Structure formats: structure tokens, C-alpha cells
PDB file of C-alpha atoms in Angstrom:
ATOM      1  CA  MET A   1      -3.768 -34.524 -17.623  1.00  0.00           C
ATOM      2  CA  VAL A   2      -3.650 -30.754 -17.348  1.00  0.00           C
ATOM      3  CA  LEU A   3      -6.347 -28.130 -17.117  1.00  0.00           C
ATOM      4  CA  ARG A   4      -6.877 -26.400 -20.456  1.00  0.00           C
ATOM      5  CA  ARG A   5      -6.495 -23.062 -18.684  1.00  0.00           C
ATOM      6  CA  ASP A   6      -3.075 -23.998 -17.290  1.00  0.00           C
ATOM      7  CA  PHE A   7      -1.855 -25.312 -20.628  1.00  0.00           C
ATOM      8  CA  LEU A   8      -2.894 -22.147 -22.453  1.00  0.00           C
ATOM      9  CA  THR A   9      -1.372 -19.932 -19.765  1.00  0.00           C
ATOM     10  CA  TRP A  10       1.947 -21.731 -20.220  1.00  0.00           C
ATOM     11  CA  CYS A  11       1.777 -21.348 -24.017  1.00  0.00           C
ATOM     12  CA  ASN A  12       0.890 -17.661 -23.830  1.00  0.00           C
ATOM     13  CA  GLU A  13       3.650 -16.914 -21.336  1.00  0.00           C
ATOM     14  CA  THR A  14       6.253 -18.994 -23.160  1.00  0.00           C
ATOM     15  CA  LEU A  15       5.532 -17.379 -26.531  1.00  0.00           C
ATOM     16  CA  GLN A  16       4.897 -13.902 -25.037  1.00  0.00           C
ATOM     17  CA  THR A  17       1.798 -13.485 -27.165  1.00  0.00           C
ATOM     18  CA  ALA A  18       0.904 -10.095 -25.649  1.00  0.00           C
ATOM     19  CA  LEU A  19       3.938  -8.508 -27.327  1.00  0.00           C
ATOM     20  CA  PHE A  20       2.699  -9.135 -30.871  1.00  0.00           C
ATOM     21  CA  LYS A  21       0.418  -7.333 -33.274  1.00  0.00           C
ATOM     22  CA  ASP A  22      -0.948 -10.226 -35.292  1.00  0.00           C
ATOM     23  CA  TYR A  23      -3.391 -10.960 -38.112  1.00  0.00           C
ATOM     24  CA  ALA A  24      -5.138 -13.669 -36.108  1.00  0.00           C
ATOM     25  CA  PRO A  25      -6.094 -14.441 -32.495  1.00  0.00           C
ATOM     26  CA  ASN A  26      -3.370 -16.348 -30.652  1.00  0.00           C
ATOM     27  CA  GLY A  27      -4.432 -18.989 -28.171  1.00  0.00           C
ATOM     28  CA  LEU A  28      -7.698 -20.880 -27.862  1.00  0.00           C
ATOM     29  CA  GLN A  29      -9.955 -20.480 -30.918  1.00  0.00           C
ATOM     30  CA  ILE A  30     -12.395 -23.359 -30.373  1.00  0.00           C
ATOM     31  CA  GLU A  31     -13.226 -24.591 -26.878  1.00  0.00           C
ATOM     32  CA  GLY A  32     -13.482 -28.301 -26.134  1.00  0.00           C
ATOM     33  CA  LYS A  33     -13.009 -30.425 -23.012  1.00  0.00           C
ATOM     34  CA  GLU A  34     -11.616 -28.877 -19.848  1.00  0.00           C
ATOM     35  CA  TYR A  35      -8.751 -31.333 -19.327  1.00  0.00           C
ATOM     36  CA  ILE A  36      -6.016 -32.164 -21.825  1.00  0.00           C
ATOM     37  CA  GLY A  37      -4.143 -35.458 -21.879  1.00  0.00           C
ATOM     38  CA  LYS A  38      -3.126 -35.708 -25.530  1.00  0.00           C
ATOM     39  CA  ILE A  39      -2.163 -33.093 -28.111  1.00  0.00           C
ATOM     40  CA  ALA A  40      -2.336 -33.419 -31.881  1.00  0.00           C
ATOM     41  CA  THR A  41      -0.266 -30.935 -33.871  1.00  0.00           C
ATOM     42  CA  SER A  42      -0.463 -29.720 -37.449  1.00  0.00           C
ATOM     43  CA  VAL A  43       0.665 -26.685 -39.434  1.00  0.00           C
ATOM     44  CA  THR A  44      -2.947 -25.801 -40.255  1.00  0.00           C
ATOM     45  CA  ALA A  45      -6.336 -26.538 -38.704  1.00  0.00           C
ATOM     46  CA  SER A  46      -7.556 -28.236 -41.870  1.00  0.00           C
ATOM     47  CA  LYS A  47     -10.454 -30.692 -41.911  1.00  0.00           C
ATOM     48  CA  ALA A  48      -7.945 -33.496 -42.470  1.00  0.00           C
ATOM     49  CA  ALA A  49      -5.971 -32.426 -39.386  1.00  0.00           C
ATOM     50  CA  ILE A  50      -9.142 -32.227 -37.303  1.00  0.00           C
ATOM     51  CA  ASP A  51     -10.217 -35.705 -38.435  1.00  0.00           C
ATOM     52  CA  PHE A  52      -6.745 -36.991 -37.516  1.00  0.00           C
ATOM     53  CA  ALA A  53      -7.020 -35.440 -34.041  1.00  0.00           C
ATOM     54  CA  ALA A  54     -10.409 -37.116 -33.582  1.00  0.00           C
ATOM     55  CA  ASP A  55      -9.065 -40.504 -34.751  1.00  0.00           C
ATOM     56  CA  GLN A  56      -6.145 -40.165 -32.325  1.00  0.00           C
ATOM     57  CA  LYS A  57      -8.539 -39.226 -29.505  1.00  0.00           C
ATOM     58  CA  ALA A  58      -6.625 -36.010 -28.915  1.00  0.00           C
ATOM     59  CA  ASP A  59      -8.027 -33.446 -26.514  1.00  0.00           C
ATOM     60  CA  LEU A  60      -6.415 -30.476 -28.244  1.00  0.00           C
ATOM     61  CA  LEU A  61      -5.335 -29.654 -31.791  1.00  0.00           C
ATOM     62  CA  LEU A  62      -2.366 -27.267 -31.669  1.00  0.00           C
ATOM     63  CA  VAL A  63      -1.614 -25.439 -34.920  1.00  0.00           C
ATOM     64  CA  HIS A  64       0.247 -22.519 -36.460  1.00  0.00           C
ATOM     65  CA  HIS A  65      -2.569 -21.509 -38.817  1.00  0.00           C
ATOM     66  CA  GLY A  66      -5.951 -21.339 -37.136  1.00  0.00           C
ATOM     67  CA  MET A  67      -9.331 -20.491 -38.667  1.00  0.00           C
ATOM     68  CA  PHE A  68      -9.898 -16.802 -37.958  1.00  0.00           C
ATOM     69  CA  TRP A  69      -8.016 -14.058 -39.786  1.00  0.00           C
ATOM     70  CA  LYS A  70      -8.173 -10.290 -39.955  1.00  0.00           C
ATOM     71  CA  ASN A  71     -10.465  -8.823 -42.648  1.00  0.00           C
ATOM     72  CA  GLU A  72     -12.187 -12.128 -43.489  1.00  0.00           C
ATOM     73  CA  LEU A  73     -15.959 -12.609 -43.392  1.00  0.00           C
ATOM     74  CA  PRO A  74     -17.133 -13.448 -39.835  1.00  0.00           C
ATOM     75  CA  THR A  75     -19.793 -15.912 -40.996  1.00  0.00           C
ATOM     76  CA  ILE A  76     -19.544 -19.592 -40.027  1.00  0.00           C
ATOM     77  CA  THR A  77     -20.523 -21.299 -43.279  1.00  0.00           C
ATOM     78  CA  GLY A  78     -19.182 -23.834 -45.767  1.00  0.00           C
ATOM     79  CA  TRP A  79     -15.730 -25.248 -45.020  1.00  0.00           C
ATOM     80  CA  LYS A  80     -15.427 -23.260 -41.795  1.00  0.00           C
ATOM     81  CA  LYS A  81     -18.715 -24.654 -40.487  1.00  0.00           C
ATOM     82  CA  GLU A  82     -17.572 -28.192 -41.322  1.00  0.00           C
ATOM     83  CA  ARG A  83     -14.247 -27.778 -39.494  1.00  0.00           C
ATOM     84  CA  ILE A  84     -15.800 -26.202 -36.410  1.00  0.00           C
ATOM     85  CA  ALA A  85     -18.582 -28.791 -36.318  1.00  0.00           C
ATOM     86  CA  ALA A  86     -16.007 -31.599 -36.357  1.00  0.00           C
ATOM     87  CA  LEU A  87     -14.132 -30.029 -33.441  1.00  0.00           C
ATOM     88  CA  LEU A  88     -17.291 -29.476 -31.407  1.00  0.00           C
ATOM     89  CA  ASP A  89     -18.707 -32.938 -32.168  1.00  0.00           C
ATOM     90  CA  ASN A  90     -15.512 -34.483 -30.785  1.00  0.00           C
ATOM     91  CA  ASP A  91     -15.113 -31.976 -27.930  1.00  0.00           C
ATOM     92  CA  ILE A  92     -11.606 -31.090 -29.185  1.00  0.00           C
ATOM     93  CA  ASN A  93      -9.961 -27.807 -28.253  1.00  0.00           C
ATOM     94  CA  MET A  94      -8.179 -25.952 -31.054  1.00  0.00           C
ATOM     95  CA  ALA A  95      -5.439 -23.473 -30.228  1.00  0.00           C
ATOM     96  CA  ALA A  96      -3.340 -21.541 -32.752  1.00  0.00           C
ATOM     97  CA  TYR A  97      -0.140 -19.524 -32.413  1.00  0.00           C
ATOM     98  CA  HIS A  98       0.905 -17.461 -35.403  1.00  0.00           C
ATOM     99  CA  LEU A  99       3.614 -14.759 -35.251  1.00  0.00           C
ATOM    100  CA  PRO A 100       4.657 -15.596 -31.668  1.00  0.00           C
ATOM    101  CA  LEU A 101       5.442 -19.118 -32.854  1.00  0.00           C
ATOM    102  CA  ASP A 102       7.495 -17.803 -35.782  1.00  0.00           C
ATOM    103  CA  VAL A 103       9.653 -15.632 -33.532  1.00  0.00           C
ATOM    104  CA  HIS A 104      10.399 -17.672 -30.395  1.00  0.00           C
ATOM    105  CA  PRO A 105      14.205 -18.012 -30.150  1.00  0.00           C
ATOM    106  CA  GLU A 106      14.143 -21.745 -29.358  1.00  0.00           C
ATOM    107  CA  LEU A 107      10.759 -23.234 -30.204  1.00  0.00           C
ATOM    108  CA  GLY A 108       9.820 -20.954 -33.111  1.00  0.00           C
ATOM    109  CA  ASN A 109       9.612 -21.817 -36.784  1.00  0.00           C
ATOM    110  CA  ASN A 110      12.648 -19.702 -37.640  1.00  0.00           C
ATOM    111  CA  ALA A 111      14.791 -21.168 -34.864  1.00  0.00           C
ATOM    112  CA  GLN A 112      13.748 -24.716 -35.697  1.00  0.00           C
ATOM    113  CA  LEU A 113      14.319 -24.139 -39.411  1.00  0.00           C
ATOM    114  CA  ALA A 114      17.834 -22.875 -38.690  1.00  0.00           C
ATOM    115  CA  GLU A 115      18.565 -25.985 -36.648  1.00  0.00           C
ATOM    116  CA  LYS A 116      17.301 -28.299 -39.393  1.00  0.00           C
ATOM    117  CA  LEU A 117      19.206 -26.531 -42.184  1.00  0.00           C
ATOM    118  CA  GLY A 118      22.457 -25.857 -40.343  1.00  0.00           C
ATOM    119  CA  PHE A 119      22.213 -22.075 -39.989  1.00  0.00           C
ATOM    120  CA  THR A 120      23.841 -20.285 -37.058  1.00  0.00           C
ATOM    121  CA  VAL A 121      21.499 -17.591 -35.718  1.00  0.00           C
ATOM    122  CA  GLU A 122      23.292 -14.284 -35.123  1.00  0.00           C
ATOM    123  CA  ARG A 123      20.472 -11.782 -34.816  1.00  0.00           C
ATOM    124  CA  ARG A 124      16.763 -11.178 -35.262  1.00  0.00           C
ATOM    125  CA  PHE A 125      15.603  -8.051 -37.058  1.00  0.00           C
ATOM    126  CA  GLY A 126      12.897  -6.469 -39.177  1.00  0.00           C
ATOM    127  CA  GLU A 127       9.204  -6.073 -38.440  1.00  0.00           C
ATOM    128  CA  GLN A 128       8.441  -7.541 -34.992  1.00  0.00           C
ATOM    129  CA  ASN A 129      11.813  -9.352 -35.185  1.00  0.00           C
ATOM    130  CA  LEU A 130      10.342 -11.778 -37.698  1.00  0.00           C
ATOM    131  CA  LEU A 131      13.557 -12.095 -39.709  1.00  0.00           C
ATOM    132  CA  ASN A 132      16.708 -13.919 -38.697  1.00  0.00           C
ATOM    133  CA  SER A 133      20.223 -13.532 -40.040  1.00  0.00           C
ATOM    134  CA  GLY A 134      23.301 -15.630 -39.540  1.00  0.00           C
ATOM    135  CA  SER A 135      25.766 -17.845 -41.311  1.00  0.00           C
ATOM    136  CA  LEU A 136      25.998 -21.368 -42.650  1.00  0.00           C
ATOM    137  CA  LYS A 137      27.803 -23.754 -40.322  1.00  0.00           C
ATOM    138  CA  GLN A 138      29.458 -25.065 -43.485  1.00  0.00           C
ATOM    139  CA  VAL A 139      29.877 -22.836 -46.559  1.00  0.00           C
ATOM    140  CA  LYS A 140      28.048 -24.213 -49.604  1.00  0.00           C
ATOM    141  CA  THR A 141      27.403 -23.095 -53.145  1.00  0.00           C
ATOM    142  CA  LEU A 142      23.859 -21.958 -53.826  1.00  0.00           C
ATOM    143  CA  GLY A 143      23.282 -25.126 -55.863  1.00  0.00           C
ATOM    144  CA  ALA A 144      24.565 -27.431 -53.116  1.00  0.00           C
ATOM    145  CA  LEU A 145      22.520 -25.583 -50.503  1.00  0.00           C
ATOM    146  CA  ALA A 146      19.385 -25.983 -52.623  1.00  0.00           C
ATOM    147  CA  VAL A 147      19.989 -29.744 -52.812  1.00  0.00           C
ATOM    148  CA  HIS A 148      20.468 -29.846 -49.030  1.00  0.00           C
ATOM    149  CA  ILE A 149      17.253 -27.877 -48.411  1.00  0.00           C
ATOM    150  CA  GLU A 150      15.273 -30.200 -50.676  1.00  0.00           C
ATOM    151  CA  ALA A 151      16.626 -33.256 -48.830  1.00  0.00           C
ATOM    152  CA  VAL A 152      15.792 -31.833 -45.394  1.00  0.00           C
ATOM    153  CA  LEU A 153      12.387 -30.329 -46.155  1.00  0.00           C
ATOM    154  CA  GLN A 154      11.292 -32.950 -48.718  1.00  0.00           C
ATOM    155  CA  ARG A 155      10.142 -30.217 -51.084  1.00  0.00           C
ATOM    156  CA  LYS A 156      11.961 -28.893 -54.177  1.00  0.00           C
ATOM    157  CA  PRO A 157      12.720 -25.196 -53.658  1.00  0.00           C
ATOM    158  CA  VAL A 158      12.512 -22.381 -56.196  1.00  0.00           C
ATOM    159  CA  VAL A 159      16.024 -20.950 -56.499  1.00  0.00           C
ATOM    160  CA  ILE A 160      16.934 -17.577 -58.029  1.00  0.00           C
ATOM    161  CA  GLY A 161      20.631 -16.775 -58.403  1.00  0.00           C
ATOM    162  CA  ASP A 162      23.994 -18.086 -59.583  1.00  0.00           C
ATOM    163  CA  LEU A 163      24.133 -21.726 -58.493  1.00  0.00           C
ATOM    164  CA  SER A 164      27.939 -21.654 -58.345  1.00  0.00           C
ATOM    165  CA  ARG A 165      28.058 -18.725 -55.910  1.00  0.00           C
ATOM    166  CA  GLU A 166      29.304 -19.494 -52.394  1.00  0.00           C
ATOM    167  CA  ILE A 167      26.767 -18.718 -49.674  1.00  0.00           C
ATOM    168  CA  ARG A 168      28.067 -17.647 -46.281  1.00  0.00           C
ATOM    169  CA  LYS A 169      25.653 -15.112 -44.780  1.00  0.00           C
ATOM    170  CA  VAL A 170      21.925 -15.817 -44.888  1.00  0.00           C
ATOM    171  CA  ALA A 171      18.649 -14.288 -43.756  1.00  0.00           C
ATOM    172  CA  TRP A 172      15.431 -16.230 -43.410  1.00  0.00           C
ATOM    173  CA  CYS A 173      11.803 -16.054 -42.359  1.00  0.00           C
ATOM    174  CA  SER A 174       9.413 -18.981 -42.562  1.00  0.00           C
ATOM    175  CA  GLY A 175       6.087 -18.892 -44.391  1.00  0.00           C
ATOM    176  CA  GLY A 176       4.834 -16.131 -46.663  1.00  0.00           C
ATOM    177  CA  ALA A 177       7.566 -13.573 -46.007  1.00  0.00           C
ATOM    178  CA  GLN A 178       8.677 -12.771 -49.549  1.00  0.00           C
ATOM    179  CA  GLY A 179       7.677  -9.145 -48.960  1.00  0.00           C
ATOM    180  CA  PHE A 180      10.639  -8.782 -46.581  1.00  0.00           C
ATOM    181  CA  PHE A 181      13.200  -9.490 -49.306  1.00  0.00           C
ATOM    182  CA  GLN A 182      14.370  -5.869 -49.515  1.00  0.00           C
ATOM    183  CA  THR A 183      14.871  -5.816 -45.743  1.00  0.00           C
ATOM    184  CA  ALA A 184      17.075  -8.892 -46.086  1.00  0.00           C
ATOM    185  CA  ILE A 185      18.987  -7.313 -48.977  1.00  0.00           C
ATOM    186  CA  ASP A 186      19.671  -4.272 -46.805  1.00  0.00           C
ATOM    187  CA  GLU A 187      21.143  -6.620 -44.203  1.00  0.00           C
ATOM    188  CA  GLY A 188      23.912  -7.469 -46.683  1.00  0.00           C
ATOM    189  CA  VAL A 189      23.312 -11.218 -46.881  1.00  0.00           C
ATOM    190  CA  ASP A 190      24.199 -13.571 -49.731  1.00  0.00           C
ATOM    191  CA  LEU A 191      20.843 -15.339 -49.612  1.00  0.00           C
ATOM    192  CA  TYR A 192      17.312 -14.823 -48.362  1.00  0.00           C
ATOM    193  CA  LEU A 193      15.182 -17.908 -47.703  1.00  0.00           C
ATOM    194  CA  THR A 194      11.448 -17.933 -47.075  1.00  0.00           C
ATOM    195  CA  GLY A 195       8.432 -20.061 -47.897  1.00  0.00           C
ATOM    196  CA  GLU A 196       6.880 -18.291 -50.881  1.00  0.00           C
ATOM    197  CA  ILE A 197       7.883 -16.285 -53.931  1.00  0.00           C
ATOM    198  CA  SER A 198       5.999 -13.605 -55.871  1.00  0.00           C
ATOM    199  CA  GLU A 199       6.813 -12.175 -59.294  1.00  0.00           C
ATOM    200  CA  ALA A 200       8.803  -9.216 -57.977  1.00  0.00           C
ATOM    201  CA  GLN A 201      11.398 -11.260 -56.068  1.00  0.00           C
ATOM    202  CA  TYR A 202      12.804 -12.739 -59.280  1.00  0.00           C
ATOM    203  CA  HIS A 203      13.777  -9.302 -60.540  1.00  0.00           C
ATOM    204  CA  LEU A 204      15.126  -8.100 -57.186  1.00  0.00           C
ATOM    205  CA  ALA A 205      17.346 -11.158 -56.862  1.00  0.00           C
ATOM    206  CA  ASN A 206      18.809 -10.700 -60.322  1.00  0.00           C
ATOM    207  CA  GLU A 207      19.269  -6.938 -60.067  1.00  0.00           C
ATOM    208  CA  MET A 208      20.569  -6.747 -56.492  1.00  0.00           C
ATOM    209  CA  GLY A 209      22.774  -9.826 -56.544  1.00  0.00           C
ATOM    210  CA  THR A 210      21.164 -11.444 -53.487  1.00  0.00           C
ATOM    211  CA  ALA A 211      20.055 -15.025 -54.039  1.00  0.00           C
ATOM    212  CA  PHE A 212      16.474 -15.988 -53.172  1.00  0.00           C
ATOM    213  CA  ILE A 213      15.084 -19.385 -52.194  1.00  0.00           C
ATOM    214  CA  SER A 214      11.395 -20.190 -51.802  1.00  0.00           C
ATOM    215  CA  ALA A 215      11.304 -23.455 -49.866  1.00  0.00           C
ATOM    216  CA  GLY A 216       7.537 -23.781 -49.307  1.00  0.00           C
ATOM    217  CA  HIS A 217       5.198 -22.126 -46.831  1.00  0.00           C
ATOM    218  CA  HIS A 218       4.075 -25.425 -45.340  1.00  0.00           C
ATOM    219  CA  ALA A 219       7.535 -27.012 -45.493  1.00  0.00           C
ATOM    220  CA  THR A 220       9.235 -24.171 -43.624  1.00  0.00           C
ATOM    221  CA  GLU A 221       6.597 -24.101 -40.863  1.00  0.00           C
ATOM    222  CA  ARG A 222       6.346 -27.766 -39.864  1.00  0.00           C
ATOM    223  CA  TYR A 223       8.696 -27.640 -36.935  1.00  0.00           C
ATOM    224  CA  GLY A 224       7.670 -24.872 -34.541  1.00  0.00           C
ATOM    225  CA  VAL A 225       4.347 -26.355 -33.515  1.00  0.00           C
ATOM    226  CA  GLN A 226       6.015 -29.727 -32.949  1.00  0.00           C
ATOM    227  CA  ALA A 227       8.703 -28.145 -30.774  1.00  0.00           C
ATOM    228  CA  LEU A 228       6.100 -26.253 -28.749  1.00  0.00           C
ATOM    229  CA  ALA A 229       4.053 -29.416 -28.192  1.00  0.00           C
ATOM    230  CA  ALA A 230       7.140 -31.419 -27.232  1.00  0.00           C
ATOM    231  CA  ALA A 231       8.149 -28.793 -24.662  1.00  0.00           C
ATOM    232  CA  ALA A 232       4.631 -28.747 -23.205  1.00  0.00           C
ATOM    233  CA  ALA A 233       4.493 -32.540 -23.136  1.00  0.00           C
ATOM    234  CA  GLY A 234       7.696 -32.648 -21.123  1.00  0.00           C
ATOM    235  CA  ILE A 235       6.317 -30.238 -18.543  1.00  0.00           C
ATOM    236  CA  PHE A 236       2.775 -31.560 -18.246  1.00  0.00           C
ATOM    237  CA  GLY A 237       3.295 -35.241 -19.103  1.00  0.00           C
ATOM    238  CA  LEU A 238       1.082 -35.193 -22.200  1.00  0.00           C
ATOM    239  CA  GLY A 239       0.859 -37.498 -25.191  1.00  0.00           C
ATOM    240  CA  VAL A 240       1.682 -35.946 -28.582  1.00  0.00           C
ATOM    241  CA  CYS A 241       1.040 -36.925 -32.191  1.00  0.00           C
ATOM    242  CA  HIS A 242       1.685 -34.955 -35.396  1.00  0.00           C
ATOM    243  CA  PHE A 243      -0.265 -34.750 -38.633  1.00  0.00           C
ATOM    244  CA  ASP A 244       1.617 -33.715 -41.772  1.00  0.00           C
ATOM    245  CA  GLU A 245      -0.068 -33.079 -45.104  1.00  0.00           C
ATOM    246  CA  GLY A 246       1.603 -33.226 -48.496  1.00  0.00           C
ATOM    247  CA  ASN A 247       0.948 -29.543 -49.110  1.00  0.00           C
ATOM    248  CA  PRO A 248       3.292 -28.359 -51.909  1.00  0.00           C
ATOM    249  CA  ALA A 249       2.553 -24.654 -51.315  1.00  0.00           C
TER     250      ALA A 249
END
């Protein structure tokens, strides 16, 4: 068991949350019991994830996507009321780490994604160092890489580009980072990989000659929260369980 305060201090210091300008509060969002013995993790603090945490008798739900975001209505009604009520009824803490969890060089979504997909990280760049660039540990054609990504992430990616082209240098950013495509193009990479695609990226990929892969917002952000929880569990001797939803987005 560990005091909630000590656990959160470790998370905040490890992820250096004070360095980030974010769209959501990082750290504790819903307060539950004072001591933590078991952590449940999930990409998002959905009702299904909260119910899972309650069934597992977890003391804290640790997520990447919490429940409070910049510019949204501050009222606690509807789905938000139901989620918060479930947490409070079960005395479960809920803590969320957004951009700091994307960026961390070992535990972050981008670092974990690189490890899963076989990318060598060479540098971080772009807004708040959210983007990574590097090379494939083994050169693949775009088509072969797409097959590999689907096998690893268990989600069919959207692929824009010549499938026969060899991919050596890549840039990537987990989640909804399609708006950084031009930044990746300027980096001189063969491919940019992120979680989502909008209409404009199709044209940029074709006109600029840089391949684009959308591998799923949820699929590309499964691993950071699990790595963070595993690291904390090793330090504090906590139990850990993970909830994964079949979210195709």
C-alpha cells in the first residue's frame, strides 16, 4: 500500500508534468481512498473502464484520457455524472496524464509505440517535443510495414502512399496528431505515423511524397499508461490490471 499523495508525487515528478501546457489537468481528477494497493489502467476513463476498476477492487484508475478538457462545459450532468458517481460510490481515485505521458522518453506512448513497432528513436521535435523521428530497425516497404503495424496493434491502419516504396526514416506521434503532418514532412522522413487522419492529410501525402499511416488513436495509446503503472508497481509493490476496449477510432 502507498499513500495516494506519495503515488501522485512520484507520477508528477517522473513525467515532469509542470513543464507542459496541456488541454487537461494532469494528475488526480477524482479523489477516492487515501491508500492505494491496486491500480487499474485504461486509455480512457470510460464508464466501462470505471466498472472494470470497481469489479477488480482497484483503488485507483490510471488513464491517459481523463474527464475534464479545456473549453468544455463545466457542468456535471449526463454521462459525466454517471462516471463520476461510479468512482465516488466505489471510493476509487482517478488520475490522468495526457501530454506528459505522450512525451516521456521511456514510459511514454511514443517511446512504447516505437518499441512495439521496431522504430529506433533518434530525436524528439515539434511542439512540446511531441513528435519523434528515427529509423526502422529493419527496412520494409510501406505495404509490409502496414501489415506489421496491423499485426502488432490489432487494428487495420489507413495507409496513404506507394505500397512498394521502401521506408527507412519515420516520424510518429500517438493519438490525434494528424495536424503535425507538415512538421513531419519538413523533417524529411519517408513516413509519418499517428493515430488519426483528416481529409487534408490524403492530399499532402500524395503531393509531398511522404507516406502517411493512421493506426488508430486508441491503438497507438494503449501502452504508455501500462508502462507507467508497471514502473510504479515495481517501486511501491502495487497490484496492476489493465482494461482494453475494442475502440476502432
